[in-house]
Coordinates of C-alpha atoms and ligand atoms in Angstrom, one line a residue:
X1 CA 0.0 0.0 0.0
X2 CA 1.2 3.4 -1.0
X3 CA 0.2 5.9 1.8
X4 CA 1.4 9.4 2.9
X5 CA 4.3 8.4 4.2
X6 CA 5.7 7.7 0.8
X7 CA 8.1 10.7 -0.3
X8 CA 9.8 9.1 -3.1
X9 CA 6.7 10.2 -5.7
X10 CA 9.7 10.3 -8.4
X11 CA 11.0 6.8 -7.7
X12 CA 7.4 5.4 -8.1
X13 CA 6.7 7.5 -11.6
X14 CA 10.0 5.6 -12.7
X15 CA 9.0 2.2 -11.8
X16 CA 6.0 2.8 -13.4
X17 CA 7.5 4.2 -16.4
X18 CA 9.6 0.8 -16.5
X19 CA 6.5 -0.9 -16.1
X20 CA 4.8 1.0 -19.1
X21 CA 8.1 0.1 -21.1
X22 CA 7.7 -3.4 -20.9
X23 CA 4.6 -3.5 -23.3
X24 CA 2.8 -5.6 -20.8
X25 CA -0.4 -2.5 -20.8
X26 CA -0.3 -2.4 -24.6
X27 CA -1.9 -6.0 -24.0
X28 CA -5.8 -6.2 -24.5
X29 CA -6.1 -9.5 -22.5
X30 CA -4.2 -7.7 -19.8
X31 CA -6.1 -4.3 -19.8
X32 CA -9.4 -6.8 -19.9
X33 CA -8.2 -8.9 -17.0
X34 CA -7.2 -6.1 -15.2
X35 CA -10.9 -4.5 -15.4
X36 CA -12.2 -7.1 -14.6
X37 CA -9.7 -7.3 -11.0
X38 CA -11.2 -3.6 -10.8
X39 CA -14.8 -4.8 -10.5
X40 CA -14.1 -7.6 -8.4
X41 CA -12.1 -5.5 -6.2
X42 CA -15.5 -3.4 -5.7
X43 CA -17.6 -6.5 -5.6
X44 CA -15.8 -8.0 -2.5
X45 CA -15.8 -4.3 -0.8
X46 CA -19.3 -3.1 -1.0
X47 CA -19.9 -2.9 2.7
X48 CA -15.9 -1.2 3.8
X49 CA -17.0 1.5 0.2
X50 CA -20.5 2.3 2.3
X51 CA -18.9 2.9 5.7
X52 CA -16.6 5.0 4.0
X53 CA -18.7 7.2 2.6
X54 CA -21.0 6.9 5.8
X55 CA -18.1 8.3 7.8
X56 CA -17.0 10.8 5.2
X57 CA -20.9 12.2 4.4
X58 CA -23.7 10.6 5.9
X59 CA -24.0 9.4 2.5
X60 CA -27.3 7.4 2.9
X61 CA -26.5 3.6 1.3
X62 CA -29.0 3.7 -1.6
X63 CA -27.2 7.3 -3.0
X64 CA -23.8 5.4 -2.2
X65 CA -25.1 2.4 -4.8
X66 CA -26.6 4.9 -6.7
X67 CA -24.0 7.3 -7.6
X68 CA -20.6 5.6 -6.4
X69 CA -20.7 1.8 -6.8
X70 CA -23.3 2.6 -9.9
X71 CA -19.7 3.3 -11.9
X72 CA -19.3 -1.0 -12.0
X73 CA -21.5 -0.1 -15.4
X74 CA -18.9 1.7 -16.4
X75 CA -16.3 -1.1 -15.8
X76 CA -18.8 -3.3 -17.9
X77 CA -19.5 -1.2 -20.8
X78 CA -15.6 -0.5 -21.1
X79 CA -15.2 -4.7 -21.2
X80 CA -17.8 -4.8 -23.4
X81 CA -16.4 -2.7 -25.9
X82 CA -12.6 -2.7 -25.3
X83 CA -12.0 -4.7 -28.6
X84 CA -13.7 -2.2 -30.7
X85 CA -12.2 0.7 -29.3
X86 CA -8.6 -0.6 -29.8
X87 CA -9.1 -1.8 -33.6
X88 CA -6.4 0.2 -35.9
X89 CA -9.8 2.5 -37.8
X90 CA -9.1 2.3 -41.4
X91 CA -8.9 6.2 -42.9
X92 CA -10.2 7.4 -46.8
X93 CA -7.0 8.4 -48.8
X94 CA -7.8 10.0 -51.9
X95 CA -8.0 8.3 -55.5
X96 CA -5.0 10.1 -56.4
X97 CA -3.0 7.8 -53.5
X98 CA -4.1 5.0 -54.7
X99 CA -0.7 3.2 -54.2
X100 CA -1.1 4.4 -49.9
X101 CA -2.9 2.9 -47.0
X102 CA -3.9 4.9 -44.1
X103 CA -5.0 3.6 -40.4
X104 CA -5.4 5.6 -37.1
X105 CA -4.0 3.7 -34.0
X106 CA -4.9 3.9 -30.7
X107 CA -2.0 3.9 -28.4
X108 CA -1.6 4.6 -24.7
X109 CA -0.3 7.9 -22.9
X110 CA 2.2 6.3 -20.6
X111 CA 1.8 7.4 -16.8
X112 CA -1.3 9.1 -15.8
X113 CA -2.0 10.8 -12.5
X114 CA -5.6 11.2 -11.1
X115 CA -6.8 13.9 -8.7
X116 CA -10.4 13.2 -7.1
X117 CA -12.6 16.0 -5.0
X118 CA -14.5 14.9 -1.9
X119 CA -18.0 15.1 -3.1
X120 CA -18.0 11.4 -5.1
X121 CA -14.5 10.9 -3.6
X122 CA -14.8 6.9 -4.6
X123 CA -16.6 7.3 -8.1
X124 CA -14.1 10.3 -9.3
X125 CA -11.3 8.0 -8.7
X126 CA -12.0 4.9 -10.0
X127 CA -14.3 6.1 -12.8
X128 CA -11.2 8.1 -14.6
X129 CA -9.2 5.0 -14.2
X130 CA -11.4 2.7 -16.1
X131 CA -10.7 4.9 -19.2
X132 CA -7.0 5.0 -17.8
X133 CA -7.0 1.0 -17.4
X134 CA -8.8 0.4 -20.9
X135 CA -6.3 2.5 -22.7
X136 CA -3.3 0.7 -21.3
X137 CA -1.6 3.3 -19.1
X138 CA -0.5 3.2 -15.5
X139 CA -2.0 5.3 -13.1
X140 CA -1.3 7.2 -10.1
X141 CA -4.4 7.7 -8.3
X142 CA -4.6 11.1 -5.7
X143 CA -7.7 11.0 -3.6
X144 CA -9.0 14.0 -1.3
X145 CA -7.8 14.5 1.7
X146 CA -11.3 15.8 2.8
X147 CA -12.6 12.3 2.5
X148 CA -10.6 10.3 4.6
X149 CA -12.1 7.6 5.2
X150 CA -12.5 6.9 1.6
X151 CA -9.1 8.1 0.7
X152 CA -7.6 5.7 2.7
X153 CA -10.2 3.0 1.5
X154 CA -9.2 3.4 -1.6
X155 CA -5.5 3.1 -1.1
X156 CA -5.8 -0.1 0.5
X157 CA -8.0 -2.0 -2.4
X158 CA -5.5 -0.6 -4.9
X159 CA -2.7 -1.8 -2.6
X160 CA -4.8 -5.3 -2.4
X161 CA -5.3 -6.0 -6.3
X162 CA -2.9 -4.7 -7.7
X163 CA 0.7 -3.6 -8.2
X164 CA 2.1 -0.2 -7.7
X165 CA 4.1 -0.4 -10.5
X166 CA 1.0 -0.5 -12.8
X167 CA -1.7 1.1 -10.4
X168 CA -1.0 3.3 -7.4
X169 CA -2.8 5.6 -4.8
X170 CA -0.6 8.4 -3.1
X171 CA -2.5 10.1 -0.1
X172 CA -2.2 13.9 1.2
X173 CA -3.5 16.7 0.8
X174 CA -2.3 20.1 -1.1
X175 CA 1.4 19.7 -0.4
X176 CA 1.2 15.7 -1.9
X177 CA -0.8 17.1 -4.8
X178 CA 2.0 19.7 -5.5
X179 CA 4.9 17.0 -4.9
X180 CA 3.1 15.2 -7.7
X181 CA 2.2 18.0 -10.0
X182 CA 5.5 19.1 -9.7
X183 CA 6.7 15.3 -11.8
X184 CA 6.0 15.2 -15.3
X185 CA 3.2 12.9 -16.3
X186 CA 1.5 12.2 -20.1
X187 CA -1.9 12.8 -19.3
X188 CA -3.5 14.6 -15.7
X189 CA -7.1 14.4 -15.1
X190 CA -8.4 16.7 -12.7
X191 CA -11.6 16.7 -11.5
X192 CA -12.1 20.1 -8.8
X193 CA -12.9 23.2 -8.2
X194 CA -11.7 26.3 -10.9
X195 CA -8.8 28.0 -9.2
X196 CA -7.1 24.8 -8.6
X197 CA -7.8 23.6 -12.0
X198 CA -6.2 26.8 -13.1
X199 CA -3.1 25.5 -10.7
X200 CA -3.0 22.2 -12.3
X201 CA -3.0 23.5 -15.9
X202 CA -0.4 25.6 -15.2
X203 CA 1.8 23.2 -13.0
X204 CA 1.3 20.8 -16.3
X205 CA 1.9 23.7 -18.6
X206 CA 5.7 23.2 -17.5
X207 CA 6.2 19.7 -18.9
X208 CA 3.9 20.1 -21.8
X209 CA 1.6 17.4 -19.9
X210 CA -2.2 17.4 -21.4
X211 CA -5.0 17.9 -18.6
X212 CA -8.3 17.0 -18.4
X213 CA -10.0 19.3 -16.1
X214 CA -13.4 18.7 -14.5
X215 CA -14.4 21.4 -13.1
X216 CA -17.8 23.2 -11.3
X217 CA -19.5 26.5 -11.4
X218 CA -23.2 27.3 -11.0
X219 CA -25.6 25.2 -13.1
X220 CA -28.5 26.9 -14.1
X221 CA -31.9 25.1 -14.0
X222 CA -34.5 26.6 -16.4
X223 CA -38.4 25.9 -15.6
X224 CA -41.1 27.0 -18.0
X225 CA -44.6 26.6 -18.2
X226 CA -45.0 23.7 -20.5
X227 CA -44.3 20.6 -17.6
X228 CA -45.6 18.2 -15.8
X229 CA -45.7 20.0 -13.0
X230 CA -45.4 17.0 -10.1
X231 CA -43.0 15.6 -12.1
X232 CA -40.7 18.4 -13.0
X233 CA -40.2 19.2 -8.7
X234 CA -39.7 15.4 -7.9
X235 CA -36.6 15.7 -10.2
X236 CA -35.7 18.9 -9.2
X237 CA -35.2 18.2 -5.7
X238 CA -33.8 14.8 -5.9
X239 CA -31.1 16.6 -8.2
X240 CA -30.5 18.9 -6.0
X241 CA -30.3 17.6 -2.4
X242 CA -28.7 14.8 -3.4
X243 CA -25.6 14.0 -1.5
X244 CA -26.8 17.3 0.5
X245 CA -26.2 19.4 -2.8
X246 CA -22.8 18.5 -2.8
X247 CA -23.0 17.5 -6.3
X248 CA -20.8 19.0 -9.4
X249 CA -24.0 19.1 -11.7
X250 CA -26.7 19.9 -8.8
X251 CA -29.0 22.4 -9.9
X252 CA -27.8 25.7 -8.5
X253 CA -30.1 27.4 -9.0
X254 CA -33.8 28.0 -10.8
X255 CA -34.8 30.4 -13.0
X256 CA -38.8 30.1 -13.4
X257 CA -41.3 31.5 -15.5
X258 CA -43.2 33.9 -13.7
X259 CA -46.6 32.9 -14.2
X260 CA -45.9 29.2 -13.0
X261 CA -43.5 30.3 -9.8
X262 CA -45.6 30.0 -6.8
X263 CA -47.0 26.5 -8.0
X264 CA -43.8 25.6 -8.4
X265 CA -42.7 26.7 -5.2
X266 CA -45.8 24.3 -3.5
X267 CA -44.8 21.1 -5.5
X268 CA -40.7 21.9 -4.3
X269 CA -41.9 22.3 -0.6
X270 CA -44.6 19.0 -0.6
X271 CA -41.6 16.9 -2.3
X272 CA -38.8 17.8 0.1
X273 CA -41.6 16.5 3.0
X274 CA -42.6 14.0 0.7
X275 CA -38.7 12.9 0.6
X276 CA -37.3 13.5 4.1
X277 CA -40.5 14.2 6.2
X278 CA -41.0 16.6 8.6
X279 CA -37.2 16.5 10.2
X280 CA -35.1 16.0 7.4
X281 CA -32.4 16.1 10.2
X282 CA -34.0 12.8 11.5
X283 CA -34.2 11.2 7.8
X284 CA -31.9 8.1 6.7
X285 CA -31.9 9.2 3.6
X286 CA -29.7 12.7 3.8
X287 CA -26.5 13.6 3.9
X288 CA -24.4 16.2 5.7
X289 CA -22.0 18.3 5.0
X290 CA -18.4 17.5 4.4
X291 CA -16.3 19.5 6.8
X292 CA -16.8 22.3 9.4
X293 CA -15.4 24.7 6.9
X294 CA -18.2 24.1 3.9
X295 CA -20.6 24.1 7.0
X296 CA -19.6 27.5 7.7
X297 CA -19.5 28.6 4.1
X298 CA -22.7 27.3 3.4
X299 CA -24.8 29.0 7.1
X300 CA -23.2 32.2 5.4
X301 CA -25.3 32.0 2.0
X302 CA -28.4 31.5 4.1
X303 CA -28.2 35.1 5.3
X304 CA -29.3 36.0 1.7
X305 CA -33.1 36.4 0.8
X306 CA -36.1 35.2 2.4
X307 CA -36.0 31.4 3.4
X308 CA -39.6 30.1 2.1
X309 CA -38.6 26.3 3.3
X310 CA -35.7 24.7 5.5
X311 CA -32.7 27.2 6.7
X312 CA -32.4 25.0 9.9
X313 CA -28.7 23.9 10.5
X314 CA -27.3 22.1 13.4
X315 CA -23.7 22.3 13.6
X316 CA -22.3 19.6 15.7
X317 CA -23.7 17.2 13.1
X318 CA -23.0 19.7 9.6
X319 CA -26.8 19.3 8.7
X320 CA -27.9 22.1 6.4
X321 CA -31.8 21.2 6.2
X322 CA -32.9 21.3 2.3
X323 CA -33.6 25.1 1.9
X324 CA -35.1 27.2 -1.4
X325 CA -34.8 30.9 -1.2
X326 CA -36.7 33.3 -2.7
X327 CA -36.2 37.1 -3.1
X328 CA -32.1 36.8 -3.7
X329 CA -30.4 39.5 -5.8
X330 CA -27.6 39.0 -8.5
X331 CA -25.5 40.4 -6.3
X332 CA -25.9 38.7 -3.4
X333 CA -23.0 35.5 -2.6
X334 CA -25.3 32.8 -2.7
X335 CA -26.1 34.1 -6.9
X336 CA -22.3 34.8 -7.0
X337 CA -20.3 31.2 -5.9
X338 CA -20.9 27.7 -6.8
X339 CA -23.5 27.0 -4.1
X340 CA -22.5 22.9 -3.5
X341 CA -24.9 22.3 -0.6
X342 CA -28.4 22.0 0.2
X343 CA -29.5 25.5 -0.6
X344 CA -31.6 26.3 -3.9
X345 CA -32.2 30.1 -4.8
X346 CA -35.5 30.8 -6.9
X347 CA -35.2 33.8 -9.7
X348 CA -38.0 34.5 -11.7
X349 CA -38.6 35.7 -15.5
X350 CA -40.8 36.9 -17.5
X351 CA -39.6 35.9 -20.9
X352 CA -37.1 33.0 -21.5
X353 CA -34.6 35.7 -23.0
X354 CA -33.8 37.3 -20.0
X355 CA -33.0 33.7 -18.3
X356 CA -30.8 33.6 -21.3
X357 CA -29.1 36.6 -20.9
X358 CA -28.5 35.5 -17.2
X359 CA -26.9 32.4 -18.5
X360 CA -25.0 34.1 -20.8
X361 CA -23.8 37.1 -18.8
X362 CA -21.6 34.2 -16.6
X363 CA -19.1 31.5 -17.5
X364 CA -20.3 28.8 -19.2
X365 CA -22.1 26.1 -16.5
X366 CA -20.9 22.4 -16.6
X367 CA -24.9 21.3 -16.4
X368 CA -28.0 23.2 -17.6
X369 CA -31.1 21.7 -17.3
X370 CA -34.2 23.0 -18.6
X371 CA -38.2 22.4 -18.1
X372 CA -40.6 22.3 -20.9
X373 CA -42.4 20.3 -23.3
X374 CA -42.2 23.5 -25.9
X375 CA -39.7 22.0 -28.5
X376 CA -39.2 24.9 -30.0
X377 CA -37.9 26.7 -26.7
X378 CA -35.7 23.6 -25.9
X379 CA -34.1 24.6 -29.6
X380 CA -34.0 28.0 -28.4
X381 CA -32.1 27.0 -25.5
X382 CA -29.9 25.0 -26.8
X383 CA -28.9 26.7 -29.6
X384 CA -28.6 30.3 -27.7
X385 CA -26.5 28.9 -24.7
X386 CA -23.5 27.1 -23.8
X387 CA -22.7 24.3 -20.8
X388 CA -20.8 21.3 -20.6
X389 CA -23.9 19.2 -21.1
X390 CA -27.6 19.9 -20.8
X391 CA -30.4 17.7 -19.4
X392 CA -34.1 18.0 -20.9
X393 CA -37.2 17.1 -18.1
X394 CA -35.0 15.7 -15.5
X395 CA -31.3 16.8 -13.3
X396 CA -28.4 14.3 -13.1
X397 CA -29.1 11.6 -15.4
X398 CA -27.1 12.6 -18.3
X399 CA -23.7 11.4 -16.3
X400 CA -25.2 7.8 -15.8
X401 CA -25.1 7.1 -19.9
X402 CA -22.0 5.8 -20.8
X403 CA -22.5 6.9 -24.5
X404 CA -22.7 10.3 -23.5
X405 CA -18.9 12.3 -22.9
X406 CA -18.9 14.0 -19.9
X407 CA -16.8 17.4 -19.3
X408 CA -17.3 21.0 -19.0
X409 CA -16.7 23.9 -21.2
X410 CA -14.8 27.4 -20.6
X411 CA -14.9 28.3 -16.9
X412 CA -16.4 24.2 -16.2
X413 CA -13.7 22.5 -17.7
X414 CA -12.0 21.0 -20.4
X415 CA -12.2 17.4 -21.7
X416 CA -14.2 14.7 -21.1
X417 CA -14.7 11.3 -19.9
X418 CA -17.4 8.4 -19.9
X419 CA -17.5 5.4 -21.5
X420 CA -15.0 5.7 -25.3
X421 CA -14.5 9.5 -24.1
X422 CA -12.6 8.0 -20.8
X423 CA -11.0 5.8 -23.7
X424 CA -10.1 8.5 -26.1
X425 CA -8.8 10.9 -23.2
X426 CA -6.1 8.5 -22.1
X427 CA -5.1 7.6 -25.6
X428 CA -3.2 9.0 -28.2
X429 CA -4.7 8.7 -32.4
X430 CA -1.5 7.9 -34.2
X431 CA -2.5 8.1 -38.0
X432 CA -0.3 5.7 -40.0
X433 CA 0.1 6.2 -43.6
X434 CA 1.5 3.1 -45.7
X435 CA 2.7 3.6 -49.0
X436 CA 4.0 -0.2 -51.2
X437 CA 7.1 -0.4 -53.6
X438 CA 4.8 -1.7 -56.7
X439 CA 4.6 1.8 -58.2
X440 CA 6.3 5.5 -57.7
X441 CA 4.9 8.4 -59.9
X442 CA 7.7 10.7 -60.1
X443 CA 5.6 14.0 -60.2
X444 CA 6.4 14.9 -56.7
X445 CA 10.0 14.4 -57.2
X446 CA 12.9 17.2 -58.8
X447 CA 13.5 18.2 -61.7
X448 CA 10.1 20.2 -61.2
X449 CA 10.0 21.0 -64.6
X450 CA 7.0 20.1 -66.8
X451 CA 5.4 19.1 -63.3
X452 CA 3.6 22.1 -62.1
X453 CA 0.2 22.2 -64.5
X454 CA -0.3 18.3 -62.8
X455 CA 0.4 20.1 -59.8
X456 CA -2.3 22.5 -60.0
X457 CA -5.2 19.9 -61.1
X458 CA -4.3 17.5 -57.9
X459 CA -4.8 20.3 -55.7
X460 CA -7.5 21.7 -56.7
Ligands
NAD501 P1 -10.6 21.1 -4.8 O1 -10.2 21.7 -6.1 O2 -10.4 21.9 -3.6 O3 -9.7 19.8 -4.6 C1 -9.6 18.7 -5.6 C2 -8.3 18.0 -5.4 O4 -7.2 19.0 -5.6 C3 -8.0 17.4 -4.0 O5 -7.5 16.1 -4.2 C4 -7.0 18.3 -3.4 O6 -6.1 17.7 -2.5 C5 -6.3 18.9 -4.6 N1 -5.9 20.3 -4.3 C6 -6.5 21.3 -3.6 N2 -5.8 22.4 -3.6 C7 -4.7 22.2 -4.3 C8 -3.6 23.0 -4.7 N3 -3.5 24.3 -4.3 N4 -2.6 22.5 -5.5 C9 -2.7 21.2 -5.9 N5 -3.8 20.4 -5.6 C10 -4.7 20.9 -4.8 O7 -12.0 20.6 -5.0 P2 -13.0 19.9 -4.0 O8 -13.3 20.9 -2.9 O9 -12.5 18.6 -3.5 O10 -14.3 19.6 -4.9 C11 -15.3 20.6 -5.1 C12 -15.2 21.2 -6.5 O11 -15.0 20.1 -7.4 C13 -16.4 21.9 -6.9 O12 -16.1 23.1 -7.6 C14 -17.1 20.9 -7.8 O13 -18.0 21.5 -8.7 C15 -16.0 20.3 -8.5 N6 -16.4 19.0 -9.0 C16 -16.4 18.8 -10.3 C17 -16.8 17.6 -10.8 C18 -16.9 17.3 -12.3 O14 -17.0 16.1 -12.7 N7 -16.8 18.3 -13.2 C19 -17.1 16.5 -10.0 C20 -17.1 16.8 -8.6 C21 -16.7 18.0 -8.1

């Protein structure tokens, strides 16, 4: 087991390096095996991955199958399709090359290095470095230090299956993430907040390493009249107190058509007690908060507007009750930061441009969601804004399909991951071009002369 005592970060990048030279990852029966090891290893630690996240963030055991031992899909889908995704892919050459053969090879970065956040501190791992695995790299996995009890989880099943030459975890917090940033890698992915992304790109900026950055910011949530109304607040609010709110994608906040905003307001305040009763302090199925610092952060933002449900907190526990505000301005905090708790602001409009121009007036969201049956609005929407995906009639559910790339844009990140993205991020497309000895035209070739006016029809 690698833990935080290890200090030699560069003497473990160079076994793995030797590792990686040895050709033994370029295998597909070894990348296959070793997925499969991956979702045994889960299999056989279901119960130690839910006390983990118990002791790390209340996290309720259905949300923990849900949204962190749910990534075993991944694991399949990657098996599934591994073969595919490593075929050579013929490529058109032109009549004119009729004498060349062209191909486009998937090969594998190298060593990789990992960085996980606290929110889905097991899924952000392991879900990376099924793409990393699948590709044939070697990893060096980083988990947060905010999540301990998940962080050191995962170093131990790592340690257990597999060797550290090929697969490693490396604990710590900021000073073990610089150790590491500081070592040149071929591929980081980073999956946290903006200004450290902005610290990773630039720490990898020195050794010309690519990043894949995963980023957060505020995800807007459109609701207009055209909805089921019942329907549209179920999946608002599981979206959005998920995990406590603690959630990359979680709606951050709704911008509702006027005319529908008090109903709306009802059906959001009948679901929460329809989901966590009366005391959502005394439910099973909530979370808390992370760490006394978020705690703190997040009572601040409930100074701003009137609280219409929730605003209860209870400190020695970090329980934020699931709160909506109304009333909040622009300017106030909880409308300027990435909210990432249990806290949902309500702004209202009266025409969908001016939700638009909200959008628009900040940097681009990694999740927008929007309400409405009106296909010609969704159109609107989509084609008037940019996120890093967008979800029709529900929250969440577009990072569960596998077929779907998953990454921000601008502020929310860069790259993306899922399924053949995860694939495609930890590979490299090598085109190949073949050319045979049967034949050589010489019109390429000096003396020029008498060439050009061939030349000119090729090209054009
Ligand atoms: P964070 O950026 O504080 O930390 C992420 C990782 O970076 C941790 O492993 C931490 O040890 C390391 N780190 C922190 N400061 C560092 C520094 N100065 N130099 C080098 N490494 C450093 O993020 P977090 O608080 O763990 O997670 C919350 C953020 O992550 C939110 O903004 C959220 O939206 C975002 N997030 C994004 C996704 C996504 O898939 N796009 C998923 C989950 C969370």
């Amino acid at each position: 087991m690698i833990t935080s005592e290890l200090t030699n970060i560069t003497g473990l990048i160079q076994k793995q390096r030797d590792f990686f030279q040895t050709g033994k990852t370029q295998e597909i029966s070894f990348r296959l095996e070793k997925l499969r090891t991956l979702k045994q290893a889960i299999a056989e630690n279901e119960q130690a991955i839910l006390q983990a996240l118990y002791a790390d963030l209340h996290k309720p055991e259905f949300e923990t199958y849900a949204t962190e031992i749910s990534l075993v899909k991944e694991i399949t889908h990657a098996i599934k399709h591994l073969t595919s995704w490593t075929k050579p892919k013929k490529a058109e050459v032109p009549l004119e090359f009729f004498s060349y053969s062209a191909k486009i090879y998937p090969e594998p970065l190298g060593v990789v290095l990992i960085i996980g956040p606290w929110n889905y501190p097991f899924n952000l791992i392991i879900s990376p470095l099924v793409g990393a695995i699948a590709a044939g790299n070697c990893s060096i996995l980083k988990p947060s230090e905010i999540a301990p009890h998940t962080s050191s989880l995962l170093a131990q099943i790592i340690g257990q299956y597999f060797e550290p030459e090929y697969i490693a975890v490396v604990e710590g917090g900021v000073e073990v993430s610089q150790k590491l940033l500081a070592e040149k890698f071929d591929h980081i992915l980073f999956t946290g907040g903006t200004a450290v992304g902005k610290i990773v790109m630039e720490a990898a900026a020195k050794h010309l390493t690519p990043v894949t950055l995963e980023l957060g910011g505020k995800s807007p949530c459109i609701v207009d009249v055209n909805i089921n109304l019942e329907h549209t607040a179920r999946r608002i609010i599981w979206g959005k107190f998920l995990n406590a709110g603690q959630t990359c994608i979680a709606p951050d906040y709704l911008l509702v058509d006027k005319s529908i905003k008090q109903n709306l307001l009802d059906s959001l305040k009948k679901i929460i007690h329809e989901f966590y009763g009366d005391h959502p302090a005394d439910s099973p199925d909530y979370a808390r908060i992370i760490s006394q610092k978020h705690f703190e952060r997040l009572s601040g933002l409930l100074k701003d507007g009137e609280i219409i449900i929730g605003g209860e907190t209870k400190p020695e526990e970090r329980y934020i009750a699931p709160t909506i505000i109304d009333q909040v301005s622009l300017t106030d905090p909880v409308m300027q930061e990435e909210i990432f708790g249990p806290i949902l602001p309500v702004i209202e409009y009266t025409d969908i441009t001016e939700a638009i121009a909200l959008i628009n007036s900040r940097p681009k969201p990694l999740a927008l969601y929007l309400f409405t049956e009106n296909e010609n609005l969704q159109q609107q929407v989509l084609q008037a804004t940019s996120s890093g995906g967008v979800c029709i009639n529900d929250t969440i559910m577009h990072v569960a399909i596998s077929s779907l790339p998953f990454g921000g844009v601008g502020d929310s990140g860069i790259g993306n991951y899922h399924g053949k993205a995860g694939f495609d991020t930890f590979s490299h497309y090598k085109s190949v071009l073949r050319n045979s000895f049967w034949f050589d035209l010489k019109w390429r070739y000096a003396p020029y002369q008498g060439k050009l006016s061939f030349l000119k029809r090729l090209i054009k």
